[in-house]
PDB file of C-alpha atoms in Angstrom:
ATOM      1  CA  MET A   1      -4.203   9.536 -33.461  1.00  0.00           C
ATOM      2  CA  THR A   2      -3.128   9.928 -29.838  1.00  0.00           C
ATOM      3  CA  MET A   3      -3.115  13.392 -28.342  1.00  0.00           C
ATOM      4  CA  PHE A   4      -0.571  13.981 -25.613  1.00  0.00           C
ATOM      5  CA  THR A   5      -0.215  16.534 -22.854  1.00  0.00           C
ATOM      6  CA  THR A   6       0.931  19.170 -25.320  1.00  0.00           C
ATOM      7  CA  SER A   7      -2.490  19.192 -26.999  1.00  0.00           C
ATOM      8  CA  THR A   8      -4.063  22.585 -26.443  1.00  0.00           C
ATOM      9  CA  ASP A   9      -7.741  21.639 -26.651  1.00  0.00           C
ATOM     10  CA  VAL A  10      -7.600  19.178 -23.772  1.00  0.00           C
ATOM     11  CA  SER A  11      -5.285  21.074 -21.451  1.00  0.00           C
ATOM     12  CA  GLY A  12      -8.069  21.362 -18.890  1.00  0.00           C
ATOM     13  CA  ILE A  13      -7.599  17.757 -17.691  1.00  0.00           C
ATOM     14  CA  LEU A  14      -3.907  17.428 -18.477  1.00  0.00           C
ATOM     15  CA  PRO A  15      -1.874  19.631 -16.136  1.00  0.00           C
ATOM     16  CA  ASP A  16       1.913  19.513 -16.442  1.00  0.00           C
ATOM     17  CA  ASP A  17       2.214  18.073 -12.941  1.00  0.00           C
ATOM     18  CA  TYR A  18       0.580  14.619 -12.788  1.00  0.00           C
ATOM     19  CA  GLY A  19       0.939  14.360  -9.010  1.00  0.00           C
ATOM     20  CA  PRO A  20      -2.266  16.152  -7.973  1.00  0.00           C
ATOM     21  CA  LEU A  21      -4.315  14.361 -10.649  1.00  0.00           C
ATOM     22  CA  ILE A  22      -3.222  10.713 -10.448  1.00  0.00           C
ATOM     23  CA  VAL A  23      -0.288   9.919  -8.161  1.00  0.00           C
ATOM     24  CA  GLN A  24      -1.401  11.689  -5.008  1.00  0.00           C
ATOM     25  CA  PRO A  25      -5.016  10.406  -5.128  1.00  0.00           C
ATOM     26  CA  VAL A  26      -3.724   6.855  -5.652  1.00  0.00           C
ATOM     27  CA  GLN A  27      -1.417   7.169  -2.667  1.00  0.00           C
ATOM     28  CA  ARG A  28      -4.249   8.532  -0.536  1.00  0.00           C
ATOM     29  CA  GLY A  29      -6.735   5.886  -1.661  1.00  0.00           C
ATOM     30  CA  SER A  30      -4.479   2.827  -1.559  1.00  0.00           C
ATOM     31  CA  ILE A  31      -4.097   1.117   1.814  1.00  0.00           C
ATOM     32  CA  ALA A  32      -0.817  -0.393   0.577  1.00  0.00           C
ATOM     33  CA  TYR A  33       0.681   3.073   0.238  1.00  0.00           C
ATOM     34  CA  GLN A  34      -0.680   4.172   3.611  1.00  0.00           C
ATOM     35  CA  VAL A  35       0.818   1.324   5.636  1.00  0.00           C
ATOM     36  CA  SER A  36       4.215   1.028   3.917  1.00  0.00           C
ATOM     37  CA  THR A  37       7.275   3.104   3.153  1.00  0.00           C
ATOM     38  CA  GLY A  38       6.866   4.795  -0.226  1.00  0.00           C
ATOM     39  CA  LEU A  39       9.891   5.236  -2.477  1.00  0.00           C
ATOM     40  CA  GLY A  40      10.265   6.842  -5.897  1.00  0.00           C
ATOM     41  CA  THR A  41      12.641   5.944  -8.704  1.00  0.00           C
ATOM     42  CA  ASN A  42      13.382   6.885 -12.299  1.00  0.00           C
ATOM     43  CA  SER A  43      15.065   3.543 -12.997  1.00  0.00           C
ATOM     44  CA  THR A  44      13.725   0.262 -14.285  1.00  0.00           C
ATOM     45  CA  GLN A  45      14.816  -1.422 -11.056  1.00  0.00           C
ATOM     46  CA  MET A  46      15.432  -0.230  -7.528  1.00  0.00           C
ATOM     47  CA  HIS A  47      18.117  -2.010  -5.547  1.00  0.00           C
ATOM     48  CA  VAL A  48      17.663  -2.046  -1.786  1.00  0.00           C
ATOM     49  CA  PRO A  49      20.582  -3.237   0.402  1.00  0.00           C
ATOM     50  CA  ILE A  50      19.678  -5.715   3.136  1.00  0.00           C
ATOM     51  CA  VAL A  51      21.783  -6.471   6.201  1.00  0.00           C
ATOM     52  CA  THR A  52      21.310 -10.191   6.868  1.00  0.00           C
ATOM     53  CA  GLU A  53      23.886 -10.265   9.670  1.00  0.00           C
ATOM     54  CA  ASP A  54      25.205  -7.270  11.617  1.00  0.00           C
ATOM     55  CA  PRO A  55      28.954  -6.798  12.139  1.00  0.00           C
ATOM     56  CA  SER A  56      30.065  -8.069  15.531  1.00  0.00           C
ATOM     57  CA  ALA A  57      31.038  -5.683  18.348  1.00  0.00           C
ATOM     58  CA  ALA A  58      32.956  -6.544  21.532  1.00  0.00           C
ATOM     59  CA  TRP A  59      34.309  -4.964  24.670  1.00  0.00           C
ATOM     60  CA  VAL A  60      37.871  -3.728  24.074  1.00  0.00           C
ATOM     61  CA  ALA A  61      40.495  -2.718  26.602  1.00  0.00           C
ATOM     62  CA  GLU A  62      41.821   0.834  26.454  1.00  0.00           C
ATOM     63  CA  GLY A  63      44.541   1.063  23.799  1.00  0.00           C
ATOM     64  CA  ALA A  64      43.924  -2.464  22.477  1.00  0.00           C
ATOM     65  CA  GLU A  65      43.347  -3.266  18.827  1.00  0.00           C
ATOM     66  CA  ILE A  66      39.742  -3.509  17.657  1.00  0.00           C
ATOM     67  CA  THR A  67      39.097  -6.727  15.766  1.00  0.00           C
ATOM     68  CA  PRO A  68      37.396  -5.974  12.450  1.00  0.00           C
ATOM     69  CA  ASP A  69      34.295  -7.899  11.514  1.00  0.00           C
ATOM     70  CA  ASP A  70      32.241  -7.624   8.334  1.00  0.00           C
ATOM     71  CA  GLY A  71      28.485  -7.812   8.306  1.00  0.00           C
ATOM     72  CA  THR A  72      26.652  -9.909   5.740  1.00  0.00           C
ATOM     73  CA  LEU A  73      24.883  -7.917   3.066  1.00  0.00           C
ATOM     74  CA  ASP A  74      22.318  -8.912   0.483  1.00  0.00           C
ATOM     75  CA  GLU A  75      20.335  -6.983  -2.087  1.00  0.00           C
ATOM     76  CA  LEU A  76      16.649  -6.787  -2.913  1.00  0.00           C
ATOM     77  CA  SER A  77      15.732  -5.827  -6.484  1.00  0.00           C
ATOM     78  CA  ILE A  78      12.320  -4.238  -7.008  1.00  0.00           C
ATOM     79  CA  THR A  79      11.018  -3.859 -10.561  1.00  0.00           C
ATOM     80  CA  PRO A  80       7.911  -1.663 -10.788  1.00  0.00           C
ATOM     81  CA  THR A  81       5.426  -2.980 -13.345  1.00  0.00           C
ATOM     82  CA  LYS A  82       2.718  -1.201 -15.269  1.00  0.00           C
ATOM     83  CA  ILE A  83      -0.780  -0.635 -13.975  1.00  0.00           C
ATOM     84  CA  ALA A  84      -3.099   1.336 -16.206  1.00  0.00           C
ATOM     85  CA  GLY A  85      -6.570   2.808 -16.092  1.00  0.00           C
ATOM     86  CA  LEU A  86      -8.777   3.834 -19.007  1.00  0.00           C
ATOM     87  CA  THR A  87     -11.940   5.915 -18.880  1.00  0.00           C
ATOM     88  CA  ALA A  88     -14.170   7.770 -21.321  1.00  0.00           C
ATOM     89  CA  ILE A  89     -15.488  11.274 -20.720  1.00  0.00           C
ATOM     90  CA  THR A  90     -17.447  13.783 -22.765  1.00  0.00           C
ATOM     91  CA  ARG A  91     -15.646  16.166 -25.062  1.00  0.00           C
ATOM     92  CA  GLU A  92     -17.095  19.059 -23.087  1.00  0.00           C
ATOM     93  CA  LEU A  93     -15.575  17.787 -19.846  1.00  0.00           C
ATOM     94  CA  ALA A  94     -12.256  17.176 -21.569  1.00  0.00           C
ATOM     95  CA  SER A  95     -12.119  20.816 -22.632  1.00  0.00           C
ATOM     96  CA  ASP A  96     -13.219  22.152 -19.256  1.00  0.00           C
ATOM     97  CA  SER A  97     -10.322  23.807 -17.481  1.00  0.00           C
ATOM     98  CA  SER A  98     -12.048  24.021 -14.086  1.00  0.00           C
ATOM     99  CA  PRO A  99     -10.434  22.202 -11.141  1.00  0.00           C
ATOM    100  CA  ALA A 100     -13.660  20.260 -10.602  1.00  0.00           C
ATOM    101  CA  ALA A 101     -13.461  18.653 -14.051  1.00  0.00           C
ATOM    102  CA  ALA A 102      -9.868  17.570 -13.513  1.00  0.00           C
ATOM    103  CA  GLU A 103     -10.776  16.148 -10.103  1.00  0.00           C
ATOM    104  CA  ILE A 104     -13.639  14.087 -11.536  1.00  0.00           C
ATOM    105  CA  VAL A 105     -11.381  12.475 -14.130  1.00  0.00           C
ATOM    106  CA  GLY A 106      -8.394  12.045 -11.850  1.00  0.00           C
ATOM    107  CA  ASN A 107     -10.316  10.557  -8.941  1.00  0.00           C
ATOM    108  CA  GLY A 108     -12.057   8.003 -11.134  1.00  0.00           C
ATOM    109  CA  LEU A 109      -8.810   6.693 -12.567  1.00  0.00           C
ATOM    110  CA  ALA A 110      -7.051   6.915  -9.213  1.00  0.00           C
ATOM    111  CA  ARG A 111      -9.697   4.812  -7.461  1.00  0.00           C
ATOM    112  CA  SER A 112      -9.383   2.089 -10.074  1.00  0.00           C
ATOM    113  CA  ILE A 113      -5.582   2.044  -9.907  1.00  0.00           C
ATOM    114  CA  ALA A 114      -5.574   2.124  -6.087  1.00  0.00           C
ATOM    115  CA  THR A 115      -7.924  -0.881  -6.000  1.00  0.00           C
ATOM    116  CA  ARG A 116      -5.639  -2.902  -8.275  1.00  0.00           C
ATOM    117  CA  VAL A 117      -2.562  -1.932  -6.273  1.00  0.00           C
ATOM    118  CA  ASP A 118      -4.171  -3.160  -3.055  1.00  0.00           C
ATOM    119  CA  GLN A 119      -5.376  -6.398  -4.641  1.00  0.00           C
ATOM    120  CA  ALA A 120      -1.827  -7.179  -5.708  1.00  0.00           C
ATOM    121  CA  PHE A 121      -0.234  -5.980  -2.449  1.00  0.00           C
ATOM    122  CA  PHE A 122      -2.384  -8.169  -0.184  1.00  0.00           C
ATOM    123  CA  GLY A 123      -2.800 -11.054  -2.617  1.00  0.00           C
ATOM    124  CA  ALA A 124      -0.773 -13.619  -4.518  1.00  0.00           C
ATOM    125  CA  GLN A 125      -1.425 -12.651  -8.116  1.00  0.00           C
ATOM    126  CA  SER A 126       0.446 -13.874 -11.160  1.00  0.00           C
ATOM    127  CA  ALA A 127       2.360 -11.808 -13.714  1.00  0.00           C
ATOM    128  CA  PRO A 128       2.136  -9.121 -14.897  1.00  0.00           C
ATOM    129  CA  ALA A 129       0.789  -8.083 -11.489  1.00  0.00           C
ATOM    130  CA  GLN A 130       3.254  -7.642  -8.641  1.00  0.00           C
ATOM    131  CA  SER A 131       3.681 -10.453  -6.128  1.00  0.00           C
ATOM    132  CA  GLY A 132       2.341  -9.361  -2.749  1.00  0.00           C
ATOM    133  CA  LEU A 133       1.990 -10.473   0.849  1.00  0.00           C
ATOM    134  CA  GLY A 134      -0.136 -13.482  -0.088  1.00  0.00           C
ATOM    135  CA  ALA A 135       2.829 -15.033  -1.902  1.00  0.00           C
ATOM    136  CA  LEU A 136       5.471 -13.980   0.635  1.00  0.00           C
ATOM    137  CA  SER A 137       7.220 -16.829   2.447  1.00  0.00           C
ATOM    138  CA  GLY A 138       8.834 -16.591   5.854  1.00  0.00           C
ATOM    139  CA  VAL A 139       6.284 -14.255   7.442  1.00  0.00           C
ATOM    140  CA  GLY A 140       5.428 -14.548  11.117  1.00  0.00           C
ATOM    141  CA  THR A 141       2.185 -16.445  11.709  1.00  0.00           C
ATOM    142  CA  VAL A 142      -0.345 -16.257  14.536  1.00  0.00           C
ATOM    143  CA  ASP A 143      -3.262 -18.665  14.969  1.00  0.00           C
ATOM    144  CA  ALA A 144      -6.291 -16.715  16.221  1.00  0.00           C
ATOM    145  CA  GLY A 145      -8.452 -19.786  16.826  1.00  0.00           C
ATOM    146  CA  SER A 146     -11.778 -20.463  15.183  1.00  0.00           C
ATOM    147  CA  VAL A 147     -13.412 -17.061  15.846  1.00  0.00           C
ATOM    148  CA  TRP A 148     -12.357 -13.567  16.875  1.00  0.00           C
ATOM    149  CA  ALA A 149     -12.822 -13.879  20.647  1.00  0.00           C
ATOM    150  CA  ASN A 150     -10.275 -11.393  22.044  1.00  0.00           C
ATOM    151  CA  LEU A 151      -7.265  -9.306  21.078  1.00  0.00           C
ATOM    152  CA  ASP A 152      -4.599 -11.706  22.370  1.00  0.00           C
ATOM    153  CA  PRO A 153      -3.524 -12.775  18.839  1.00  0.00           C
ATOM    154  CA  PHE A 154      -2.681  -9.163  18.070  1.00  0.00           C
ATOM    155  CA  LEU A 155      -0.576  -8.884  21.207  1.00  0.00           C
ATOM    156  CA  GLU A 156       1.280 -11.983  20.046  1.00  0.00           C
ATOM    157  CA  ALA A 157       1.856 -10.420  16.618  1.00  0.00           C
ATOM    158  CA  ILE A 158       3.187  -7.237  18.225  1.00  0.00           C
ATOM    159  CA  SER A 159       5.522  -9.295  20.407  1.00  0.00           C
ATOM    160  CA  ASN A 160       6.732 -11.353  17.429  1.00  0.00           C
ATOM    161  CA  THR A 161       7.646  -8.203  15.549  1.00  0.00           C
ATOM    162  CA  GLU A 162       9.456  -6.728  18.546  1.00  0.00           C
ATOM    163  CA  THR A 163      11.466  -9.947  18.777  1.00  0.00           C
ATOM    164  CA  VAL A 164      12.967  -9.290  15.331  1.00  0.00           C
ATOM    165  CA  GLY A 165      13.786  -5.677  16.121  1.00  0.00           C
ATOM    166  CA  THR A 166      10.897  -3.579  14.869  1.00  0.00           C
ATOM    167  CA  ASN A 167       7.265  -2.683  15.639  1.00  0.00           C
ATOM    168  CA  VAL A 168       3.863  -3.272  14.099  1.00  0.00           C
ATOM    169  CA  THR A 169       2.703   0.140  12.864  1.00  0.00           C
ATOM    170  CA  SER A 170      -0.620  -0.980  11.376  1.00  0.00           C
ATOM    171  CA  PHE A 171      -3.059  -3.853  11.161  1.00  0.00           C
ATOM    172  CA  VAL A 172      -5.098  -4.388   7.975  1.00  0.00           C
ATOM    173  CA  ALA A 173      -8.285  -6.474   7.872  1.00  0.00           C
ATOM    174  CA  ASN A 174     -11.140  -7.247   5.532  1.00  0.00           C
ATOM    175  CA  PRO A 175     -14.250  -5.135   6.338  1.00  0.00           C
ATOM    176  CA  ALA A 176     -16.090  -8.264   7.545  1.00  0.00           C
ATOM    177  CA  ASP A 177     -13.357  -9.071  10.081  1.00  0.00           C
ATOM    178  CA  ALA A 178     -13.010  -5.412  11.097  1.00  0.00           C
ATOM    179  CA  LEU A 179     -16.726  -5.377  11.956  1.00  0.00           C
ATOM    180  CA  LEU A 180     -16.445  -8.529  14.068  1.00  0.00           C
ATOM    181  CA  LEU A 181     -13.460  -7.106  15.926  1.00  0.00           C
ATOM    182  CA  ALA A 182     -15.286  -3.816  16.490  1.00  0.00           C
ATOM    183  CA  GLN A 183     -18.196  -5.719  18.035  1.00  0.00           C
ATOM    184  CA  LEU A 184     -16.032  -7.429  20.678  1.00  0.00           C
ATOM    185  CA  LYS A 185     -16.805  -6.169  24.197  1.00  0.00           C
ATOM    186  CA  ASP A 186     -14.517  -5.907  27.193  1.00  0.00           C
ATOM    187  CA  GLN A 187     -16.688  -8.310  29.200  1.00  0.00           C
ATOM    188  CA  THR A 188     -19.979 -10.216  29.070  1.00  0.00           C
ATOM    189  CA  GLY A 189     -22.966  -7.895  29.324  1.00  0.00           C
ATOM    190  CA  SER A 190     -20.899  -4.788  28.610  1.00  0.00           C
ATOM    191  CA  ASN A 191     -21.327  -2.334  25.744  1.00  0.00           C
ATOM    192  CA  ARG A 192     -17.736  -1.108  25.948  1.00  0.00           C
ATOM    193  CA  PRO A 193     -15.772  -2.206  22.852  1.00  0.00           C
ATOM    194  CA  LEU A 194     -12.349  -3.814  23.112  1.00  0.00           C
ATOM    195  CA  LEU A 195     -11.021  -1.718  20.244  1.00  0.00           C
ATOM    196  CA  GLY A 196      -9.714   1.717  21.067  1.00  0.00           C
ATOM    197  CA  SER A 197     -10.431   4.906  19.154  1.00  0.00           C
ATOM    198  CA  ASP A 198      -8.325   7.763  17.846  1.00  0.00           C
ATOM    199  CA  PRO A 199      -9.635  11.158  19.050  1.00  0.00           C
ATOM    200  CA  THR A 200      -8.007  12.872  16.063  1.00  0.00           C
ATOM    201  CA  GLN A 201      -9.747  10.522  13.592  1.00  0.00           C
ATOM    202  CA  PRO A 202     -13.114   9.393  14.983  1.00  0.00           C
ATOM    203  CA  THR A 203     -13.587   6.622  12.413  1.00  0.00           C
ATOM    204  CA  ARG A 204     -10.189   5.049  13.043  1.00  0.00           C
ATOM    205  CA  ARG A 205     -10.026   2.017  15.321  1.00  0.00           C
ATOM    206  CA  LEU A 206      -6.986   1.026  17.365  1.00  0.00           C
ATOM    207  CA  ILE A 207      -5.761  -2.370  18.550  1.00  0.00           C
ATOM    208  CA  HIS A 208      -3.489  -1.837  21.554  1.00  0.00           C
ATOM    209  CA  GLY A 209      -2.672   1.598  20.150  1.00  0.00           C
ATOM    210  CA  VAL A 210      -1.964   0.343  16.618  1.00  0.00           C
ATOM    211  CA  PRO A 211      -4.259   1.667  13.835  1.00  0.00           C
ATOM    212  CA  LEU A 212      -6.578  -0.861  12.197  1.00  0.00           C
ATOM    213  CA  TYR A 213      -7.018  -0.243   8.461  1.00  0.00           C
ATOM    214  CA  VAL A 214      -9.709  -1.860   6.333  1.00  0.00           C
ATOM    215  CA  SER A 215      -9.364  -3.160   2.772  1.00  0.00           C
ATOM    216  CA  PRO A 216     -11.592  -5.499   0.740  1.00  0.00           C
ATOM    217  CA  ALA A 217      -8.374  -6.797  -0.845  1.00  0.00           C
ATOM    218  CA  VAL A 218      -7.502  -8.670   2.365  1.00  0.00           C
ATOM    219  CA  THR A 219      -8.761 -12.270   2.547  1.00  0.00           C
ATOM    220  CA  VAL A 220     -11.589 -12.830   5.024  1.00  0.00           C
ATOM    221  CA  GLY A 221     -10.232 -14.492   8.169  1.00  0.00           C
ATOM    222  CA  THR A 222      -6.805 -12.876   7.809  1.00  0.00           C
ATOM    223  CA  VAL A 223      -5.382  -9.742   9.425  1.00  0.00           C
ATOM    224  CA  TRP A 224      -1.942  -8.469   8.460  1.00  0.00           C
ATOM    225  CA  GLY A 225       0.383  -6.854  10.992  1.00  0.00           C
ATOM    226  CA  ILE A 226       2.716  -4.571   9.072  1.00  0.00           C
ATOM    227  CA  PRO A 227       5.889  -2.772  10.228  1.00  0.00           C
ATOM    228  CA  ARG A 228       6.184   0.268   7.976  1.00  0.00           C
ATOM    229  CA  ASP A 229       9.981   0.259   7.873  1.00  0.00           C
ATOM    230  CA  ARG A 230      10.130  -3.344   6.570  1.00  0.00           C
ATOM    231  CA  VAL A 231       7.600  -3.015   3.739  1.00  0.00           C
ATOM    232  CA  LEU A 232       8.257  -0.947   0.606  1.00  0.00           C
ATOM    233  CA  VAL A 233       6.079   0.345  -2.225  1.00  0.00           C
ATOM    234  CA  VAL A 234       8.132   1.753  -5.109  1.00  0.00           C
ATOM    235  CA  THR A 235       6.666   4.100  -7.719  1.00  0.00           C
ATOM    236  CA  ARG A 236       8.392   4.947 -10.959  1.00  0.00           C
ATOM    237  CA  GLU A 237       8.131   8.667 -11.451  1.00  0.00           C
ATOM    238  CA  ASP A 238       7.439   8.639 -15.194  1.00  0.00           C
ATOM    239  CA  VAL A 239       3.658   8.628 -14.807  1.00  0.00           C
ATOM    240  CA  SER A 240       1.892   9.201 -18.117  1.00  0.00           C
ATOM    241  CA  LEU A 241      -1.538  10.523 -18.977  1.00  0.00           C
ATOM    242  CA  GLU A 242      -2.831  10.461 -22.544  1.00  0.00           C
ATOM    243  CA  VAL A 243      -6.074  11.160 -24.399  1.00  0.00           C
ATOM    244  CA  ASP A 244      -7.507   9.915 -27.661  1.00  0.00           C
ATOM    245  CA  LYS A 245     -10.523  11.394 -29.475  1.00  0.00           C
ATOM    246  CA  SER A 246     -10.895   8.668 -32.109  1.00  0.00           C
ATOM    247  CA  VAL A 247     -11.783   5.592 -30.006  1.00  0.00           C
ATOM    248  CA  PHE A 248     -15.254   6.852 -29.080  1.00  0.00           C
ATOM    249  CA  PHE A 249     -15.755   8.981 -32.177  1.00  0.00           C
ATOM    250  CA  THR A 250     -19.434   8.097 -32.695  1.00  0.00           C
ATOM    251  CA  SER A 251     -20.455   9.151 -29.177  1.00  0.00           C
ATOM    252  CA  ASP A 252     -18.313  12.306 -29.157  1.00  0.00           C
ATOM    253  CA  ARG A 253     -16.360  11.134 -26.137  1.00  0.00           C
ATOM    254  CA  VAL A 254     -12.666  11.244 -25.281  1.00  0.00           C
ATOM    255  CA  ALA A 255     -10.607   8.313 -23.966  1.00  0.00           C
ATOM    256  CA  VAL A 256      -8.316   9.168 -21.069  1.00  0.00           C
ATOM    257  CA  LYS A 257      -5.560   6.721 -20.100  1.00  0.00           C
ATOM    258  CA  ALA A 258      -3.349   6.852 -17.008  1.00  0.00           C
ATOM    259  CA  ILE A 259      -0.297   4.644 -16.479  1.00  0.00           C
ATOM    260  CA  MET A 260       1.725   4.121 -13.306  1.00  0.00           C
ATOM    261  CA  ARG A 261       4.470   1.639 -12.543  1.00  0.00           C
ATOM    262  CA  VAL A 262       4.423   0.207  -9.042  1.00  0.00           C
ATOM    263  CA  GLY A 263       6.539  -2.433  -7.280  1.00  0.00           C
ATOM    264  CA  PHE A 264       6.603  -4.045  -3.826  1.00  0.00           C
ATOM    265  CA  GLY A 265       9.555  -5.007  -1.679  1.00  0.00           C
ATOM    266  CA  PHE A 266       9.691  -6.983   1.568  1.00  0.00           C
ATOM    267  CA  PRO A 267      13.270  -6.841   2.832  1.00  0.00           C
ATOM    268  CA  HIS A 268      12.428  -8.537   6.156  1.00  0.00           C
ATOM    269  CA  ALA A 269       9.620 -11.061   5.734  1.00  0.00           C
ATOM    270  CA  ALA A 270       9.834 -12.310   9.338  1.00  0.00           C
ATOM    271  CA  ALA A 271       8.785  -8.873  10.574  1.00  0.00           C
ATOM    272  CA  VAL A 272       5.449  -9.101   8.737  1.00  0.00           C
ATOM    273  CA  GLN A 273       2.750 -10.840  10.782  1.00  0.00           C
ATOM    274  CA  LYS A 274      -0.148 -12.893   9.391  1.00  0.00           C
ATOM    275  CA  ILE A 275      -2.962 -13.463  11.887  1.00  0.00           C
ATOM    276  CA  THR A 276      -5.470 -16.054  10.683  1.00  0.00           C
ATOM    277  CA  LEU A 277      -8.581 -17.802  11.863  1.00  0.00           C
ATOM    278  CA  GLY A 278      -8.412 -21.602  11.789  1.00  0.00           C
ATOM    279  CA  ALA A 279     -11.005 -23.945  10.372  1.00  0.00           C
TER     280      ALA A 279
END
């Protein structure tokens, strides 16, 4: 027997609004959500129009006819797929209506879901997982050499993105690479780091003013330069949260299951920059 959100004896961990319990913690904990444009949908698919060629404009004499010109449009279809988390908690915690109990359950599931979202977003996983940056073709590439020696590759990535009409709004690196970059100094014998800092967020590092995020989901030796307006994360809004008291009957525990549906869209692959170390 599955007990849903209408069950009265587990209402402590099943508020009517799922946002504060699952969706919002996932969005806060997932680097993919933080560096991209988040969209919501109630449909199976989201269709995003793409302008592949702008309509042409020209100088026109006063009173002269304006020659019409049609731009070239395409469409990107994003189908959010299911990602689910399952945890077991004590019956006492399930019946506890305190905010702390709900936070314990919600954060645990949210961390697991956020981890899987990031692994898919930065990787090249197979179905049913979403296809992410690791499988994206046509991205801009920058060769950083054999070791992280300076920040020139990041300047090149910023320039490449500006060339196609947008800006890098974040860099994302594996923790190992982020540490090596943080240890770079402005000159030999100096203790001054090359990376900048954000006074409003002391732990945040900046590369030429662009925030550097850290995620274990990023491959070592690779740093992604991401323009927020050209990278989409779509969430279906029918998030579900269910409990079942029969699965762990002998230990008097309750199973709690959370389901989200998430999809990725990259309408302008050339704007995304992949900075890699060579052999």
